[in-house]
mmCIF file with all atom_site columns, C-alpha atoms in Angstrom:
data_model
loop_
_atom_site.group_PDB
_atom_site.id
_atom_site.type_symbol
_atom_site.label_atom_id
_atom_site.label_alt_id
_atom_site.label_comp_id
_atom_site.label_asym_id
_atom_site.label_entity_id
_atom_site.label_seq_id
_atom_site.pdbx_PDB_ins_code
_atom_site.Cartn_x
_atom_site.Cartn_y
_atom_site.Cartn_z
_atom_site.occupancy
_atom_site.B_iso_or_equiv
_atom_site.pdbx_formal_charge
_atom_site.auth_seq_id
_atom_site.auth_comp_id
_atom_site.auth_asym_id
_atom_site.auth_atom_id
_atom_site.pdbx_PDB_model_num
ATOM 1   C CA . UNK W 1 1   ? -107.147 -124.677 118.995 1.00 0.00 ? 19  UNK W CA 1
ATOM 2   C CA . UNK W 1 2   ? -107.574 -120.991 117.416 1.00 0.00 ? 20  UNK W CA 1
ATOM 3   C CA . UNK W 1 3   ? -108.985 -119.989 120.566 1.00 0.00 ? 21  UNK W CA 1
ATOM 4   C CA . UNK W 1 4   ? -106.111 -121.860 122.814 1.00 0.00 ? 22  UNK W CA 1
ATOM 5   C CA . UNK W 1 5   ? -103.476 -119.669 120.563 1.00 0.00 ? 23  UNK W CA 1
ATOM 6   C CA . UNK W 1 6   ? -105.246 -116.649 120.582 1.00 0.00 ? 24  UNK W CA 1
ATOM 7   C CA . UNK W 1 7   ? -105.380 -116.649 124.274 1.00 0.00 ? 25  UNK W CA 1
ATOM 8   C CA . UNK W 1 8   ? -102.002 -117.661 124.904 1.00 0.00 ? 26  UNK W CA 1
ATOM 9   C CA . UNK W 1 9   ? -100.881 -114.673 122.084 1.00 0.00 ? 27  UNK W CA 1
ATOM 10  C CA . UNK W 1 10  ? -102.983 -112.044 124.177 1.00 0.00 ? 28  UNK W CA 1
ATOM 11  C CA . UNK W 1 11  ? -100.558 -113.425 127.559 1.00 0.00 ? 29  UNK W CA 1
ATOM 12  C CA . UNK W 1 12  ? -97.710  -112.964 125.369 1.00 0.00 ? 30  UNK W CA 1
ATOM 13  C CA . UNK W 1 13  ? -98.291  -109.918 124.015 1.00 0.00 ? 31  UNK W CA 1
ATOM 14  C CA . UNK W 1 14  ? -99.612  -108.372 127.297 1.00 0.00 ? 32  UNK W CA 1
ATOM 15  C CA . UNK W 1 15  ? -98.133  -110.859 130.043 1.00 0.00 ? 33  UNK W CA 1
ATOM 16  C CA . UNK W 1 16  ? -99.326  -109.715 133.689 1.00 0.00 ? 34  UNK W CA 1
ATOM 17  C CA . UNK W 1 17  ? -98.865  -113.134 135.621 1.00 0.00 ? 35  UNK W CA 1
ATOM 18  C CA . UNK W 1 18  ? -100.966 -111.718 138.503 1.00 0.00 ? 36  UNK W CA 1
ATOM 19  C CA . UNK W 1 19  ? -104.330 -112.035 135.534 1.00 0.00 ? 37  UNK W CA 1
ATOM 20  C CA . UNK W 1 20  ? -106.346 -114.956 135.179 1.00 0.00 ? 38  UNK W CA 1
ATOM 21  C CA . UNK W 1 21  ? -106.426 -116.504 132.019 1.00 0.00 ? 39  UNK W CA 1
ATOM 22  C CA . UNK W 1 22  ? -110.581 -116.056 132.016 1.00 0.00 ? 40  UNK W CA 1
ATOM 23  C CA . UNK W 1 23  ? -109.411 -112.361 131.618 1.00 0.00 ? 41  UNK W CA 1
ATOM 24  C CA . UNK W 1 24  ? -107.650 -112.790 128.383 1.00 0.00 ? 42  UNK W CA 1
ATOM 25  C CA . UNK W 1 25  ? -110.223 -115.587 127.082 1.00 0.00 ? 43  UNK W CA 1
ATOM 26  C CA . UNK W 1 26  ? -112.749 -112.051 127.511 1.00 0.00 ? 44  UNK W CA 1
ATOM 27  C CA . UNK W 1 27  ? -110.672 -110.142 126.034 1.00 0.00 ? 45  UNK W CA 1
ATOM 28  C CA . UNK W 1 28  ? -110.787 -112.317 123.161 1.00 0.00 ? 46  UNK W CA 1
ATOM 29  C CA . UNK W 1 29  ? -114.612 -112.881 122.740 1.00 0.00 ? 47  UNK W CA 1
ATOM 30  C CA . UNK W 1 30  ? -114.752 -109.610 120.491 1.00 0.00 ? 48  UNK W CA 1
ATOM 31  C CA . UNK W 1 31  ? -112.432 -111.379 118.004 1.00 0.00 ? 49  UNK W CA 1
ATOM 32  C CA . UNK W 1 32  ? -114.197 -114.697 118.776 1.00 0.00 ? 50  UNK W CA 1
ATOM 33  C CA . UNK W 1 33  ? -117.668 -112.824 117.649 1.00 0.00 ? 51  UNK W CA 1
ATOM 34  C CA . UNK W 1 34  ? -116.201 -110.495 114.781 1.00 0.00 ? 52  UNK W CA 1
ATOM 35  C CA . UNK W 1 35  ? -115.547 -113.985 113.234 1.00 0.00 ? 53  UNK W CA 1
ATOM 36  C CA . UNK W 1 36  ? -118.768 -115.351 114.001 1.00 0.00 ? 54  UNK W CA 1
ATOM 37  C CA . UNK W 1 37  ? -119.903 -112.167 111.474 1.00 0.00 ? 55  UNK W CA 1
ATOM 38  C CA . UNK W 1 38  ? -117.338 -111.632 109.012 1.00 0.00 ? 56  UNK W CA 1
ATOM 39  C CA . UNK W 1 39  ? -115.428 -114.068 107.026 1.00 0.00 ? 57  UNK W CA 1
ATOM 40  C CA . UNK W 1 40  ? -112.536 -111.954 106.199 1.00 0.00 ? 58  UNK W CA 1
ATOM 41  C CA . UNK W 1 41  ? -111.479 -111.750 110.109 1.00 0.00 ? 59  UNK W CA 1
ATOM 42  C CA . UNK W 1 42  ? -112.410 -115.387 110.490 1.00 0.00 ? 60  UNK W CA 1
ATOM 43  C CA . UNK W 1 43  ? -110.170 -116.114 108.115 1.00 0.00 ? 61  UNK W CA 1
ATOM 44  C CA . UNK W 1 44  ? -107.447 -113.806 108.962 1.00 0.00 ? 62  UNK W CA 1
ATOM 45  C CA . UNK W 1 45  ? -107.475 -115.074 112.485 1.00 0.00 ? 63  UNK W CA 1
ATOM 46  C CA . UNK W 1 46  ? -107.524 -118.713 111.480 1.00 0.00 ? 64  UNK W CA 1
ATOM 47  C CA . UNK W 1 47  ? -104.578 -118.191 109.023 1.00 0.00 ? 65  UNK W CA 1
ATOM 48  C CA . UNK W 1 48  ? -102.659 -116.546 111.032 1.00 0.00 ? 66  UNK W CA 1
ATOM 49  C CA . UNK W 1 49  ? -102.571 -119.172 113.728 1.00 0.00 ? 67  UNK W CA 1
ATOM 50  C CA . UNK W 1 50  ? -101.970 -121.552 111.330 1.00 0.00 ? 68  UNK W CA 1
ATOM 51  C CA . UNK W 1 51  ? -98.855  -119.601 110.201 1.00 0.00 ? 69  UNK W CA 1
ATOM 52  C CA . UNK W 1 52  ? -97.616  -119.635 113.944 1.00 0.00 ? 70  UNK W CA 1
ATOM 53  C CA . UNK W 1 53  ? -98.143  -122.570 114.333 1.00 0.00 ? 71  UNK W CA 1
ATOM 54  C CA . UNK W 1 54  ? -96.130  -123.839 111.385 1.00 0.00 ? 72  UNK W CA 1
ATOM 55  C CA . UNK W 1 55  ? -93.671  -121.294 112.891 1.00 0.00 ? 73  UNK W CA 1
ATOM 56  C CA . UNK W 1 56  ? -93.688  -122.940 115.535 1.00 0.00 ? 74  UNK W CA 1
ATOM 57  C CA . UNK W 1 57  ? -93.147  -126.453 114.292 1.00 0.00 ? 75  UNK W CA 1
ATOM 58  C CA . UNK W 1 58  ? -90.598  -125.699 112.115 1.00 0.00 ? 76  UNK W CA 1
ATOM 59  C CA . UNK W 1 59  ? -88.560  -123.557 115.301 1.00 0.00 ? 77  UNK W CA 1
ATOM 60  C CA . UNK W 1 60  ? -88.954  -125.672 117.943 1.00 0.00 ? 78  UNK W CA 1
ATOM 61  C CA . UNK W 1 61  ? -91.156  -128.769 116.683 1.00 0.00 ? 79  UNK W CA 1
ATOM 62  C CA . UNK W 1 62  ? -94.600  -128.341 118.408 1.00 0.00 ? 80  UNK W CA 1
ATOM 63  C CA . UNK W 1 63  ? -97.357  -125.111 117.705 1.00 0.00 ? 81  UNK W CA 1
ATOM 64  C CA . UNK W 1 64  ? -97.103  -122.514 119.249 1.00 0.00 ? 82  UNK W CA 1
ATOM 65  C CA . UNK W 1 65  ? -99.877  -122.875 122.350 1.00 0.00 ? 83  UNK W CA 1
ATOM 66  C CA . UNK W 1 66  ? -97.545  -125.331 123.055 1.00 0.00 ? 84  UNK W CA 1
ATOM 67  C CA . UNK W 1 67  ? -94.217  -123.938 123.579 1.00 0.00 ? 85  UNK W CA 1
ATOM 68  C CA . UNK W 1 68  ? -93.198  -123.553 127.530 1.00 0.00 ? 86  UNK W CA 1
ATOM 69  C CA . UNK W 1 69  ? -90.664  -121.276 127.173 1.00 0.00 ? 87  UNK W CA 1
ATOM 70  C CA . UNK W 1 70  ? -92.121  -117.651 126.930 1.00 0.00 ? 88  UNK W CA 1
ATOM 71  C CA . UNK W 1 71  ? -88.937  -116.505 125.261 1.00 0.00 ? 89  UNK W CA 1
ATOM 72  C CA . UNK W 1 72  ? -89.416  -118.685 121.985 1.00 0.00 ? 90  UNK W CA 1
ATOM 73  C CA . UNK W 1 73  ? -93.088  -117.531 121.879 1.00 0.00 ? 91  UNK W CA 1
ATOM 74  C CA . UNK W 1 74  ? -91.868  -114.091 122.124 1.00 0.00 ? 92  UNK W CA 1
ATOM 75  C CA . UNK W 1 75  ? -89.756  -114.258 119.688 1.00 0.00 ? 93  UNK W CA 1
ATOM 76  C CA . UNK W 1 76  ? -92.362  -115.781 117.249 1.00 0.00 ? 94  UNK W CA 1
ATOM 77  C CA . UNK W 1 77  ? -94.664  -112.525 117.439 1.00 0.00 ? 95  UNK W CA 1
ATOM 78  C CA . UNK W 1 78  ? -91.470  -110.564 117.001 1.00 0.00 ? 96  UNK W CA 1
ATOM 79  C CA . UNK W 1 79  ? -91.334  -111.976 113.635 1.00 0.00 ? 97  UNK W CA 1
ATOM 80  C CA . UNK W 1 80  ? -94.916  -111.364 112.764 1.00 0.00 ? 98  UNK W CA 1
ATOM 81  C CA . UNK W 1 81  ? -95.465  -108.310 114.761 1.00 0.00 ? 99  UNK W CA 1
ATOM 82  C CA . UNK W 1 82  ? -95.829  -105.961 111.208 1.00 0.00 ? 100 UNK W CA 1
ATOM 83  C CA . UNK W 1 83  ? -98.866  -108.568 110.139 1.00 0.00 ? 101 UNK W CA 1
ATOM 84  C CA . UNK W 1 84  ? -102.295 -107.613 110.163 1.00 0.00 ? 102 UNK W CA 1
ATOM 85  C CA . UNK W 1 85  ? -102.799 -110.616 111.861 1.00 0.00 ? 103 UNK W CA 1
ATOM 86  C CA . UNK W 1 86  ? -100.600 -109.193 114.782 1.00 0.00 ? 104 UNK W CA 1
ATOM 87  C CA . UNK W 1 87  ? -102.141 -106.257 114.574 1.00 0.00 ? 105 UNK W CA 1
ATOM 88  C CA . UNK W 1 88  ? -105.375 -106.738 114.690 1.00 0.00 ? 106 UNK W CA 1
ATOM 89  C CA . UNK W 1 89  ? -105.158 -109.443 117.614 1.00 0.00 ? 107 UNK W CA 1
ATOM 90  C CA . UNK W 1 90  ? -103.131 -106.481 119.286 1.00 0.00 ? 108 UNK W CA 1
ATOM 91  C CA . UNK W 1 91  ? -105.311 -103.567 118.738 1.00 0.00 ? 109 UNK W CA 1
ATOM 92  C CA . UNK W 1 92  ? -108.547 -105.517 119.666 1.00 0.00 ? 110 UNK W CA 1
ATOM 93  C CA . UNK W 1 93  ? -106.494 -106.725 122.923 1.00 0.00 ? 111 UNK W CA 1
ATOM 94  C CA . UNK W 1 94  ? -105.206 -103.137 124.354 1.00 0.00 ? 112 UNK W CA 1
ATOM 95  C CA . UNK W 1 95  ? -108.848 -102.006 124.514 1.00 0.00 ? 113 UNK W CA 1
ATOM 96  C CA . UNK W 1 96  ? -110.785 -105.049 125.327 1.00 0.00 ? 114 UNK W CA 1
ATOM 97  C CA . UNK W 1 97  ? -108.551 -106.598 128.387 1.00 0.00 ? 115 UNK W CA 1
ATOM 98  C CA . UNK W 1 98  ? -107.839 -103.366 130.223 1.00 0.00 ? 116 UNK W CA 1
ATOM 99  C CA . UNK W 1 99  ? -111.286 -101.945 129.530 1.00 0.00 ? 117 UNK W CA 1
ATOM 100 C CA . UNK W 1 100 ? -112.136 -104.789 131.938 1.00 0.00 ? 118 UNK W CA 1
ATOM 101 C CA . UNK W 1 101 ? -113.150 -103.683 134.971 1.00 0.00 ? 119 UNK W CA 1
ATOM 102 C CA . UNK W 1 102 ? -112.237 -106.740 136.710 1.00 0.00 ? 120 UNK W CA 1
ATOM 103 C CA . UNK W 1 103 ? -108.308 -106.071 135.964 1.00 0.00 ? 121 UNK W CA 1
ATOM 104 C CA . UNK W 1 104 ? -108.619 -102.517 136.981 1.00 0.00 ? 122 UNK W CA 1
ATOM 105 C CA . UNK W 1 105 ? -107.985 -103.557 140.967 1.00 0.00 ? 123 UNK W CA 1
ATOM 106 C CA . UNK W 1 106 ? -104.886 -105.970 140.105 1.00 0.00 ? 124 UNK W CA 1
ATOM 107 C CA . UNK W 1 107 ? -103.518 -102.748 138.031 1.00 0.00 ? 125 UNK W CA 1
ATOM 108 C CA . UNK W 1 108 ? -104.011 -100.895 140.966 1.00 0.00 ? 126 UNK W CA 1
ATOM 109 C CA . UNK W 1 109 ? -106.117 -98.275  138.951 1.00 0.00 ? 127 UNK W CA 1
ATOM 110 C CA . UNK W 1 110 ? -109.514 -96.756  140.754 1.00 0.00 ? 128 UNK W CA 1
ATOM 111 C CA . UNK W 1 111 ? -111.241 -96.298  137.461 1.00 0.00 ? 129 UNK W CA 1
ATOM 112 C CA . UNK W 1 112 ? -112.415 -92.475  136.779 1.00 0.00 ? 130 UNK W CA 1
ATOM 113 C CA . UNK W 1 113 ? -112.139 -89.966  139.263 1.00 0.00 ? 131 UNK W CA 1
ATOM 114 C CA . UNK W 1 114 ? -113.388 -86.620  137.206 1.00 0.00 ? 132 UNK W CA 1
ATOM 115 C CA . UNK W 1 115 ? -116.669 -87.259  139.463 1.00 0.00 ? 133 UNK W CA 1
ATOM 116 C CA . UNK W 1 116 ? -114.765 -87.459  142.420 1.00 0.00 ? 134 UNK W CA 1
ATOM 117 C CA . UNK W 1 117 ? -112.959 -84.410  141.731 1.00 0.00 ? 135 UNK W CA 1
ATOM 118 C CA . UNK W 1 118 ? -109.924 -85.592  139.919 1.00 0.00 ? 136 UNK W CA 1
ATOM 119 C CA . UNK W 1 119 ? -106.470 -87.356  141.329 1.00 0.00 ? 137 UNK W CA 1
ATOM 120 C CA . UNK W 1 120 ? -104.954 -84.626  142.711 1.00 0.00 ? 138 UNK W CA 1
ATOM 121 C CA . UNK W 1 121 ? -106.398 -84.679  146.146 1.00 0.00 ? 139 UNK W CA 1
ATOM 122 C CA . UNK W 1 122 ? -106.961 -88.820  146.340 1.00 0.00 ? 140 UNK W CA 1
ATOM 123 C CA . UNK W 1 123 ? -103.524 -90.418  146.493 1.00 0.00 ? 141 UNK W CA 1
ATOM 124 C CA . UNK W 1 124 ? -102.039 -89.242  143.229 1.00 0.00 ? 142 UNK W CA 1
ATOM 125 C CA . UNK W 1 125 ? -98.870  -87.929  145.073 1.00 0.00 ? 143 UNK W CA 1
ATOM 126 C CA . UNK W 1 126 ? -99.107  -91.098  147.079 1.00 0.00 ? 144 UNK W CA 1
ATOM 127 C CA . UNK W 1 127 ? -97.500  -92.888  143.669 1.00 0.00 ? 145 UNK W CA 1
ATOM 128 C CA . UNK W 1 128 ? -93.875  -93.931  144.216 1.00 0.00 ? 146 UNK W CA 1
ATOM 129 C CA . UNK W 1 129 ? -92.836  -95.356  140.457 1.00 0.00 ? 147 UNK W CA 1
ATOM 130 C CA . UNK W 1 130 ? -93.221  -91.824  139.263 1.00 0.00 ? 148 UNK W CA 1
#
């Protein structure tokens, strides 16, 4: 159930519908094996599911993995966005889902370039949301 949350956090936090969920399930396994090591992150990840998930029961009457409407999970991390909780299933989720090469192509990023001789001559002028 931890995991089920945590994964369904990391799409709420960083929604890209065109992702897989087995994309944010690996950017969880860090978290998954910091926990398997240290108690203190165990625990803060396990209580702090458990708080939005009583959040959740209390808002809408089910937890929080099992809310359909994106809006009222939203609004749940709004709440708790200042926790370390939050933050630490935030920070460990920036670097570990779009270090994944696998997303890079549905980003529509190449991945380095320096030892291709930078962007300037391979389509960087060919971006039109700039």
């Amino acid at each position: 159930d931890t995991m089920r949350s945590l994964v369904k956090m990391a799409r709420d936090i960083f929604p890209h519908d065109r992702f897989a969920d087995r994309y944010y399930v690996q950017a969880i396994a860090p978290l998954d094996q910091a926990a398997a090591k240290d108690k203190a992150v165990r625990t803060l990840l396990q209580r702090g599911v458990r708080e939005l998930d009583a959040a959740a029961q209390r808002k809408h009457g089910k937890p929080y993995a099992q809310l359909q409407d994106e809006a009222d999970r939203v609004a749940l991390l709004k709440a708790i966005e200042t926790t370390p909780f939050f933050e630490k299933v935030r920070g460990e989720m920036v670097t570990s889902l779009y270090d994944n090469k696998a997303v890079w192509p549905l980003l529509g990023y190449e991945g380095s370039s320096w030892e291709k001789g930078g962007y300037a001559n391979r389509g960087f002028n060919d971006i039109d949301w700039i």
